[in-house]
């Protein structure tokens, strides 16, 4: 009776171990919005960052300081404006901005010290003034000119966590204010980081707040777990008139991924545990932006047999799939394709050919954690295209529980006696599988 919950726990543990191995020594840039720094969950997030660091990831932190800067400028009667995400202030504001930025960095450093971690705040960013653009004088706003690579690598190699205040320095020592989110993105690009995280409150890319294009998969909670760059473009186009804080981050995410950052994650900092959940599980807790190589279909290999048998076992228990033995899989694995996600097999299906006119799509199984991101239809489409390339006239499926799903993919009911003789001999009235067919030509 306890086999299923134990198996589920084991799978979660296996995932964690697999991701720890995968991301050991990976560079991870974390931008922490200052609303999170001021929130009750900040301590919990710092604890999670400590665990991530202890797991062997190389963590870099960029804290936001917008609220602190707003506060200190208001206290001193200094006004400001924003243009293209940059704060524009008079020159007398920059000492106050610098102090506020370092105050925010100190809060993070002190909290990390409470977790027995050594963090270092440094002036590793060389900047230059943005100057005058389209008639707008950006004054104290700067942009990154260069990063001190060797010092940053030394800090990381010594096991310390570098913290970047949102300040850059010119060659003659003049400070400039830099957008912290843009700074995080540029650092991730420069270091070719494996991951860039934007941790901010109530960051939810869901149908509650946005228009979601129909071909973007949603989680059971109605949120977008992941988008490739093509899907991201569709999303941005559908929501270009919205004035949401997340949208500029998505534009930064696109630039980062296009420029070599492996993955960018938008995380809801109002949820405890969102960071480790995003790193150490397949679909995480937020929204991941990636190129089109996150998950992939490929031919099954002999060494995949054990993983595929584990994948289909729950479907066998429910009576959806017929049981298969290891010996059967040894004989048939060349008929199978699998969907591999970060090194784990999360879906499978087979194309069995009986003659030059008919082929069967069988053993379709998708891990329930991936069932909402469109893997099943893409896998069927993949096999249909494969059948077309070898001039198969029609493909068919036999099912007891998933007729509606296959009808949605374009299959139509057919008579059992139209099955090829070899497959008809295996059909039994006791099981009563229904036949659905898709004509290819």
Short mmCIF file of C-alpha atoms in Angstrom, two decimals:
data_model
loop_
_atom_site.label_atom_id
_atom_site.label_comp_id
_atom_site.label_asym_id
_atom_site.label_seq_id
_atom_site.Cartn_x
_atom_site.Cartn_y
_atom_site.Cartn_z
CA UNK A 1 0.00 0.00 0.00
CA UNK A 2 2.93 2.35 0.70
CA UNK A 3 4.74 1.61 -2.58
CA UNK A 4 3.40 4.66 -4.44
CA UNK A 5 4.22 7.35 -1.81
CA UNK A 6 7.66 5.82 -1.24
CA UNK A 7 8.30 5.78 -4.99
CA UNK A 8 7.22 9.43 -5.29
CA UNK A 9 9.58 10.40 -2.45
CA UNK A 10 12.39 8.43 -4.07
CA UNK A 11 11.83 10.20 -7.41
CA UNK A 12 12.02 13.61 -5.72
CA UNK A 13 15.25 12.63 -3.97
CA UNK A 14 16.69 11.31 -7.24
CA UNK A 15 15.82 14.61 -8.92
CA UNK A 16 17.63 16.59 -6.23
CA UNK A 17 20.73 14.42 -6.46
CA UNK A 18 20.71 14.63 -10.26
CA UNK A 19 20.47 18.43 -10.21
CA UNK A 20 23.16 18.79 -7.54
CA UNK A 21 25.50 16.80 -9.79
CA UNK A 22 24.42 18.76 -12.85
CA UNK A 23 24.89 22.23 -11.36
CA UNK A 24 27.94 21.68 -9.18
CA UNK A 25 30.25 24.69 -9.75
CA UNK A 26 27.60 26.35 -11.93
CA UNK A 27 27.51 30.15 -11.80
CA UNK A 28 24.18 31.43 -10.46
CA UNK A 29 23.34 35.15 -10.41
CA UNK A 30 20.50 36.11 -8.05
CA UNK A 31 18.84 39.52 -8.24
CA UNK A 32 16.88 40.19 -5.02
CA UNK A 33 14.24 42.89 -5.31
CA UNK A 34 14.41 45.27 -2.34
CA UNK A 35 10.76 44.54 -1.51
CA UNK A 36 11.95 40.99 -0.77
CA UNK A 37 14.83 42.30 1.35
CA UNK A 38 12.26 44.16 3.48
CA UNK A 39 9.86 41.20 3.68
CA UNK A 40 9.44 38.61 6.48
CA UNK A 41 10.52 35.87 4.03
CA UNK A 42 13.94 37.43 3.42
CA UNK A 43 15.58 35.34 6.16
CA UNK A 44 14.13 32.18 4.65
CA UNK A 45 15.43 33.09 1.18
CA UNK A 46 18.89 33.78 2.61
CA UNK A 47 18.82 30.36 4.28
CA UNK A 48 17.96 28.80 0.92
CA UNK A 49 20.77 30.72 -0.79
CA UNK A 50 23.13 29.34 1.86
CA UNK A 51 21.97 25.78 1.09
CA UNK A 52 22.40 26.36 -2.64
CA UNK A 53 25.92 27.65 -2.04
CA UNK A 54 26.72 24.68 0.20
CA UNK A 55 25.49 22.34 -2.55
CA UNK A 56 28.41 23.52 -4.69
CA UNK A 57 26.87 26.27 -6.83
CA UNK A 58 28.82 29.52 -7.27
CA UNK A 59 26.40 32.23 -6.11
CA UNK A 60 26.57 35.91 -7.08
CA UNK A 61 24.03 38.34 -5.55
CA UNK A 62 22.79 41.69 -6.85
CA UNK A 63 20.46 43.37 -4.32
CA UNK A 64 17.94 45.98 -5.39
CA UNK A 65 18.02 49.37 -3.63
CA UNK A 66 15.16 51.29 -5.22
CA UNK A 67 13.19 51.85 -2.00
CA UNK A 68 16.26 52.87 0.00
CA UNK A 69 17.28 55.31 -2.70
CA UNK A 70 13.72 56.72 -2.94
CA UNK A 71 13.70 57.21 0.81
CA UNK A 72 17.05 58.96 1.11
CA UNK A 73 16.42 61.24 -1.88
CA UNK A 74 12.99 62.21 -0.53
CA UNK A 75 14.47 62.96 2.91
CA UNK A 76 16.95 65.33 1.26
CA UNK A 77 14.42 67.00 -1.03
CA UNK A 78 15.98 65.72 -4.23
CA UNK A 79 13.61 64.92 -7.10
CA UNK A 80 14.18 62.32 -9.82
CA UNK A 81 12.64 60.87 -12.96
CA UNK A 82 12.84 57.52 -14.75
CA UNK A 83 13.67 56.99 -18.42
CA UNK A 84 13.97 53.50 -19.93
CA UNK A 85 14.36 51.97 -16.48
CA UNK A 86 17.12 54.39 -15.42
CA UNK A 87 16.86 56.85 -12.54
CA UNK A 88 17.85 60.39 -13.54
CA UNK A 89 19.00 62.70 -10.74
CA UNK A 90 21.17 65.80 -10.33
CA UNK A 91 24.86 65.27 -9.48
CA UNK A 92 24.39 66.06 -5.77
CA UNK A 93 22.26 62.91 -5.45
CA UNK A 94 24.99 60.40 -6.28
CA UNK A 95 26.66 60.25 -2.80
CA UNK A 96 23.24 59.49 -1.30
CA UNK A 97 22.49 56.89 -3.97
CA UNK A 98 25.87 55.26 -3.40
CA UNK A 99 25.34 55.02 0.35
CA UNK A 100 21.84 53.57 -0.09
CA UNK A 101 23.11 50.96 -2.55
CA UNK A 102 25.87 49.86 -0.18
CA UNK A 103 23.39 49.81 2.74
CA UNK A 104 21.24 47.30 0.82
CA UNK A 105 24.32 45.20 0.05
CA UNK A 106 25.32 45.28 3.72
CA UNK A 107 21.92 43.94 4.78
CA UNK A 108 22.43 40.93 2.49
CA UNK A 109 26.03 40.42 3.65
CA UNK A 110 25.03 40.53 7.33
CA UNK A 111 22.23 38.01 6.76
CA UNK A 112 24.62 35.64 4.98
CA UNK A 113 27.04 35.97 7.89
CA UNK A 114 24.19 34.74 10.09
CA UNK A 115 24.30 31.54 8.01
CA UNK A 116 28.08 31.26 8.55
CA UNK A 117 28.84 32.32 4.99
CA UNK A 118 31.43 34.87 3.96
CA UNK A 119 30.26 37.42 1.42
CA UNK A 120 32.29 40.24 -0.10
CA UNK A 121 30.97 43.60 -1.32
CA UNK A 122 33.16 44.97 -4.06
CA UNK A 123 33.58 47.76 -6.59
CA UNK A 124 34.11 45.36 -9.49
CA UNK A 125 32.05 47.29 -12.04
CA UNK A 126 33.67 49.87 -14.28
CA UNK A 127 30.99 52.18 -15.64
CA UNK A 128 30.57 55.16 -17.88
CA UNK A 129 27.83 57.74 -17.96
CA UNK A 130 24.92 57.07 -20.31
CA UNK A 131 25.25 60.67 -21.45
CA UNK A 132 22.58 62.33 -23.59
CA UNK A 133 20.28 60.05 -25.57
CA UNK A 134 17.51 61.37 -27.84
CA UNK A 135 17.79 64.74 -26.13
CA UNK A 136 17.55 63.29 -22.61
CA UNK A 137 20.49 63.91 -20.24
CA UNK A 138 20.81 60.79 -18.08
CA UNK A 139 23.07 62.59 -15.61
CA UNK A 140 24.18 60.21 -12.82
CA UNK A 141 22.82 57.09 -14.58
CA UNK A 142 25.55 54.81 -15.89
CA UNK A 143 26.06 51.66 -17.90
CA UNK A 144 28.57 48.86 -17.50
CA UNK A 145 31.86 49.29 -19.30
CA UNK A 146 33.84 46.39 -17.85
CA UNK A 147 33.84 43.86 -15.00
CA UNK A 148 36.90 42.96 -12.94
CA UNK A 149 36.93 39.30 -14.00
CA UNK A 150 40.06 38.16 -12.20
CA UNK A 151 38.99 39.53 -8.81
CA UNK A 152 35.47 38.11 -9.14
CA UNK A 153 36.85 34.67 -10.01
CA UNK A 154 39.25 34.84 -7.06
CA UNK A 155 36.34 35.61 -4.72
CA UNK A 156 34.35 32.69 -6.12
CA UNK A 157 37.32 30.30 -6.07
CA UNK A 158 37.82 31.07 -2.38
CA UNK A 159 34.26 29.99 -1.66
CA UNK A 160 32.96 33.51 -0.96
CA UNK A 161 29.76 35.08 -2.28
CA UNK A 162 30.31 38.34 -4.21
CA UNK A 163 27.65 41.03 -3.69
CA UNK A 164 27.28 43.78 -6.29
CA UNK A 165 25.76 47.11 -5.19
CA UNK A 166 24.01 48.91 -8.05
CA UNK A 167 26.95 51.31 -8.47
CA UNK A 168 29.69 51.42 -11.08
CA UNK A 169 32.87 53.48 -11.13
CA UNK A 170 34.55 55.34 -13.95
CA UNK A 171 38.30 55.15 -14.58
CA UNK A 172 38.80 58.32 -12.56
CA UNK A 173 36.68 57.06 -9.65
CA UNK A 174 33.39 58.79 -10.43
CA UNK A 175 30.37 56.73 -9.26
CA UNK A 176 27.32 56.07 -11.45
CA UNK A 177 23.95 54.60 -10.56
CA UNK A 178 23.14 51.43 -12.52
CA UNK A 179 19.79 49.64 -12.61
CA UNK A 180 20.24 46.58 -10.36
CA UNK A 181 18.19 44.30 -12.62
CA UNK A 182 20.18 45.40 -15.67
CA UNK A 183 23.38 44.93 -13.67
CA UNK A 184 22.36 41.36 -12.74
CA UNK A 185 21.62 40.58 -16.38
CA UNK A 186 24.94 42.01 -17.58
CA UNK A 187 26.91 40.11 -14.92
CA UNK A 188 25.17 36.86 -15.92
CA UNK A 189 25.99 37.50 -19.59
CA UNK A 190 29.59 38.44 -18.84
CA UNK A 191 30.17 35.33 -16.69
CA UNK A 192 28.11 33.16 -19.08
CA UNK A 193 26.15 32.04 -16.04
CA UNK A 194 24.13 28.84 -15.99
CA UNK A 195 21.25 30.59 -14.26
CA UNK A 196 19.98 34.11 -13.65
CA UNK A 197 17.21 34.54 -11.05
CA UNK A 198 14.95 37.54 -10.59
CA UNK A 199 13.39 37.19 -7.13
CA UNK A 200 10.55 39.67 -6.63
CA UNK A 201 7.19 39.73 -4.81
CA UNK A 202 4.03 38.34 -6.42
CA UNK A 203 5.87 37.47 -9.64
CA UNK A 204 3.21 35.31 -11.23
CA UNK A 205 3.04 34.80 -14.98
CA UNK A 206 -0.49 33.45 -14.98
CA UNK A 207 -3.81 33.89 -16.73
CA UNK A 208 -4.91 35.95 -13.73
CA UNK A 209 -2.72 38.85 -14.84
CA UNK A 210 -1.67 38.22 -18.44
CA UNK A 211 -2.96 37.13 -21.82
CA UNK A 212 -1.52 33.65 -22.39
CA UNK A 213 -1.11 32.51 -26.03
CA UNK A 214 -2.90 29.21 -26.61
CA UNK A 215 0.22 27.21 -27.48
CA UNK A 216 2.01 28.00 -24.18
CA UNK A 217 1.53 25.23 -21.62
CA UNK A 218 0.29 26.05 -18.13
CA UNK A 219 0.76 24.38 -14.77
CA UNK A 220 -2.29 22.99 -12.91
CA UNK A 221 -2.33 26.33 -11.04
CA UNK A 222 -2.64 28.26 -14.30
CA UNK A 223 0.95 29.61 -14.35
CA UNK A 224 3.58 29.40 -17.09
CA UNK A 225 6.34 27.03 -15.93
CA UNK A 226 8.65 27.66 -18.88
CA UNK A 227 8.92 29.48 -22.22
CA UNK A 228 11.44 29.17 -24.99
CA UNK A 229 12.45 32.31 -26.86
CA UNK A 230 9.82 31.84 -29.56
CA UNK A 231 7.07 31.46 -26.95
CA UNK A 232 8.46 34.45 -25.03
CA UNK A 233 8.13 36.61 -28.16
CA UNK A 234 4.49 35.51 -28.50
CA UNK A 235 3.84 36.30 -24.84
CA UNK A 236 5.43 39.76 -25.04
CA UNK A 237 3.48 40.56 -28.19
CA UNK A 238 0.19 39.53 -26.52
CA UNK A 239 0.95 41.66 -23.45
CA UNK A 240 2.78 44.67 -24.88
CA UNK A 241 0.15 47.12 -23.67
CA UNK A 242 0.27 45.95 -20.08
CA UNK A 243 2.22 47.95 -17.51
CA UNK A 244 3.62 45.22 -15.33
CA UNK A 245 6.89 45.18 -13.39
CA UNK A 246 7.71 41.73 -14.77
CA UNK A 247 7.70 42.72 -18.45
CA UNK A 248 11.03 44.64 -18.40
CA UNK A 249 12.58 41.60 -16.68
CA UNK A 250 11.33 39.38 -19.50
CA UNK A 251 13.06 41.65 -22.02
CA UNK A 252 16.26 41.36 -19.95
CA UNK A 253 15.75 37.59 -19.83
CA UNK A 254 15.48 37.42 -23.60
CA UNK A 255 18.69 39.38 -24.05
CA UNK A 256 20.52 37.26 -21.46
CA UNK A 257 19.50 33.93 -22.99
CA UNK A 258 20.25 35.20 -26.50
CA UNK A 259 23.70 36.27 -25.23
CA UNK A 260 24.66 32.90 -23.74
CA UNK A 261 23.05 32.64 -20.28
CA UNK A 262 21.66 29.11 -20.15
CA UNK A 263 18.42 29.85 -18.30
CA UNK A 264 16.68 32.82 -16.70
CA UNK A 265 14.06 32.37 -13.97
CA UNK A 266 11.34 34.73 -12.78
CA UNK A 267 10.50 33.72 -9.19
CA UNK A 268 7.76 34.74 -6.82
CA UNK A 269 9.61 35.82 -3.71
CA UNK A 270 6.33 35.82 -1.78
CA UNK A 271 6.54 32.01 -1.75
CA UNK A 272 8.88 30.36 0.73
CA UNK A 273 11.30 27.83 -0.77
CA UNK A 274 10.92 29.01 -4.35
CA UNK A 275 14.69 29.13 -5.05
CA UNK A 276 15.66 25.52 -4.21
CA UNK A 277 12.44 24.26 -5.77
CA UNK A 278 13.31 26.03 -9.03
CA UNK A 279 16.88 24.73 -9.09
CA UNK A 280 16.42 21.15 -7.93
CA UNK A 281 13.24 20.06 -9.74
CA UNK A 282 12.25 19.70 -13.40
CA UNK A 283 9.53 22.35 -13.62
CA UNK A 284 10.31 24.28 -10.47
CA UNK A 285 8.13 26.96 -8.92
CA UNK A 286 8.49 29.98 -11.20
CA UNK A 287 8.84 30.70 -14.91
CA UNK A 288 11.98 29.69 -16.77
CA UNK A 289 13.15 31.32 -20.02
CA UNK A 290 15.37 29.15 -22.18
CA UNK A 291 16.45 28.36 -25.72
CA UNK A 292 14.75 25.52 -27.58
CA UNK A 293 17.03 22.81 -26.18
CA UNK A 294 15.62 22.48 -22.64
CA UNK A 295 13.82 19.19 -23.25
CA UNK A 296 14.36 17.03 -26.31
CA UNK A 297 12.96 14.01 -28.11
CA UNK A 298 15.43 11.33 -29.08
CA UNK A 299 15.59 7.66 -29.97
CA UNK A 300 15.45 5.34 -26.99
CA UNK A 301 18.68 3.59 -26.07
CA UNK A 302 19.17 0.23 -24.37
CA UNK A 303 20.33 1.94 -21.18
CA UNK A 304 16.95 3.76 -20.98
CA UNK A 305 14.97 0.54 -20.48
CA UNK A 306 14.85 0.70 -16.69
CA UNK A 307 13.76 4.36 -16.69
CA UNK A 308 11.06 3.73 -19.32
CA UNK A 309 9.68 0.75 -17.39
CA UNK A 310 9.48 2.95 -14.27
CA UNK A 311 7.74 5.66 -16.30
CA UNK A 312 5.01 3.38 -17.68
CA UNK A 313 4.42 1.45 -14.45
CA UNK A 314 1.78 3.88 -13.04
CA UNK A 315 -0.12 3.69 -16.37
CA UNK A 316 -0.05 -0.09 -16.25
CA UNK A 317 -1.51 -0.03 -12.73
CA UNK A 318 -4.39 2.16 -13.96
CA UNK A 319 -5.08 -0.18 -16.87
CA UNK A 320 -4.16 2.47 -19.45
CA UNK A 321 -1.14 0.59 -20.81
CA UNK A 322 -0.33 -3.09 -21.18
CA UNK A 323 2.49 -4.39 -18.95
CA UNK A 324 5.87 -4.81 -20.58
CA UNK A 325 8.81 -6.90 -19.41
CA UNK A 326 12.46 -6.03 -19.65
CA UNK A 327 12.82 -8.80 -22.25
CA UNK A 328 10.07 -7.23 -24.38
CA UNK A 329 11.70 -3.83 -24.13
CA UNK A 330 15.03 -5.32 -25.18
CA UNK A 331 13.33 -6.55 -28.36
CA UNK A 332 11.35 -3.36 -29.06
CA UNK A 333 13.40 -0.41 -27.80
CA UNK A 334 14.35 0.62 -31.34
CA UNK A 335 10.66 1.43 -31.93
CA UNK A 336 10.59 3.92 -29.03
CA UNK A 337 11.32 7.59 -28.65
CA UNK A 338 11.75 9.30 -25.28
CA UNK A 339 11.46 12.87 -24.04
CA UNK A 340 14.53 13.75 -21.98
CA UNK A 341 14.39 16.67 -19.57
CA UNK A 342 17.65 17.66 -17.89
CA UNK A 343 18.94 14.11 -18.17
CA UNK A 344 15.77 12.34 -16.94
CA UNK A 345 13.27 10.38 -19.05
CA UNK A 346 9.88 12.09 -18.65
CA UNK A 347 7.86 10.66 -21.56
CA UNK A 348 7.94 7.82 -24.07
CA UNK A 349 6.03 6.41 -27.03
CA UNK A 350 6.57 3.73 -29.66
CA UNK A 351 5.87 3.39 -33.37
CA UNK A 352 5.38 -0.28 -34.26
CA UNK A 353 5.27 -1.01 -38.00
CA UNK A 354 3.31 -4.07 -39.17
CA UNK A 355 3.48 -3.58 -42.93
CA UNK A 356 4.07 -0.80 -45.44
CA UNK A 357 0.58 0.59 -44.96
CA UNK A 358 -0.09 0.61 -41.21
CA UNK A 359 1.81 1.50 -38.04
CA UNK A 360 0.73 1.59 -34.41
CA UNK A 361 1.47 4.34 -31.94
CA UNK A 362 1.72 2.60 -28.56
CA UNK A 363 3.01 2.88 -25.01
CA UNK A 364 2.36 6.63 -24.82
CA UNK A 365 3.28 7.75 -21.31
CA UNK A 366 4.01 11.22 -19.93
CA UNK A 367 5.18 11.86 -16.37
CA UNK A 368 2.37 13.70 -14.59
CA UNK A 369 4.76 16.54 -13.71
CA UNK A 370 5.13 17.23 -17.46
CA UNK A 371 1.57 16.50 -18.52
CA UNK A 372 0.58 20.16 -18.75
CA UNK A 373 3.39 21.47 -20.97
CA UNK A 374 2.30 19.86 -24.23
CA UNK A 375 4.80 16.97 -24.36
CA UNK A 376 2.16 14.36 -25.29
CA UNK A 377 0.85 16.07 -28.46
CA UNK A 378 4.38 16.95 -29.57
CA UNK A 379 5.46 13.34 -29.12
CA UNK A 380 2.51 12.06 -31.19
CA UNK A 381 3.27 14.68 -33.85
CA UNK A 382 6.91 13.53 -33.88
CA UNK A 383 5.88 9.91 -34.52
CA UNK A 384 3.34 10.88 -37.17
CA UNK A 385 6.03 12.78 -39.06
CA UNK A 386 8.32 9.78 -38.72
CA UNK A 387 5.59 7.54 -40.21
CA UNK A 388 5.09 9.97 -43.10
CA UNK A 389 8.79 9.87 -43.99
CA UNK A 390 8.55 6.12 -44.61
CA UNK A 391 5.29 6.45 -46.60
CA UNK A 392 2.98 4.77 -44.07
CA UNK A 393 -0.65 5.24 -45.17
CA UNK A 394 -2.18 5.41 -41.67
CA UNK A 395 -1.31 5.17 -38.01
CA UNK A 396 -3.60 3.70 -35.38
CA UNK A 397 -3.86 3.46 -31.62
CA UNK A 398 -5.68 1.07 -29.31
CA UNK A 399 -6.94 2.55 -26.06
CA UNK A 400 -9.30 1.87 -23.18
CA UNK A 401 -9.12 5.17 -21.29
CA UNK A 402 -7.73 7.94 -23.50
CA UNK A 403 -10.04 8.00 -26.53
CA UNK A 404 -10.98 11.67 -26.04
CA UNK A 405 -7.34 12.70 -25.95
CA UNK A 406 -6.54 10.96 -29.25
CA UNK A 407 -9.67 12.29 -30.92
CA UNK A 408 -8.44 15.75 -30.00
CA UNK A 409 -5.22 14.93 -31.90
CA UNK A 410 -7.24 14.11 -35.04
CA UNK A 411 -7.73 10.34 -34.74
CA UNK A 412 -11.15 8.90 -35.64
CA UNK A 413 -12.85 5.62 -34.58
CA UNK A 414 -12.34 2.57 -36.81
CA UNK A 415 -13.37 -1.10 -36.88
CA UNK A 416 -11.24 -3.65 -35.06
CA UNK A 417 -11.22 -5.93 -38.09
CA UNK A 418 -9.16 -3.34 -40.00
CA UNK A 419 -6.15 -4.09 -37.81
CA UNK A 420 -3.21 -5.87 -39.40
CA UNK A 421 -3.50 -9.62 -38.73
CA UNK A 422 -0.49 -9.77 -36.44
CA UNK A 423 -1.94 -7.06 -34.17
CA UNK A 424 -5.48 -8.44 -34.40
CA UNK A 425 -4.25 -11.70 -32.92
CA UNK A 426 -3.20 -9.84 -29.76
CA UNK A 427 -6.49 -7.98 -29.32
CA UNK A 428 -8.85 -9.45 -26.70
CA UNK A 429 -12.54 -8.71 -26.11
CA UNK A 430 -11.87 -8.92 -22.36
CA UNK A 431 -9.72 -5.80 -22.50
CA UNK A 432 -11.98 -4.24 -25.12
CA UNK A 433 -9.53 -1.67 -26.47
CA UNK A 434 -11.05 0.76 -28.98
CA UNK A 435 -9.36 1.46 -32.29
CA UNK A 436 -8.68 4.98 -33.54
CA UNK A 437 -6.96 5.76 -36.81
CA UNK A 438 -5.34 8.75 -38.53
CA UNK A 439 -5.01 8.69 -42.31
CA UNK A 440 -1.71 10.08 -43.54
CA UNK A 441 -2.34 9.89 -47.30
#
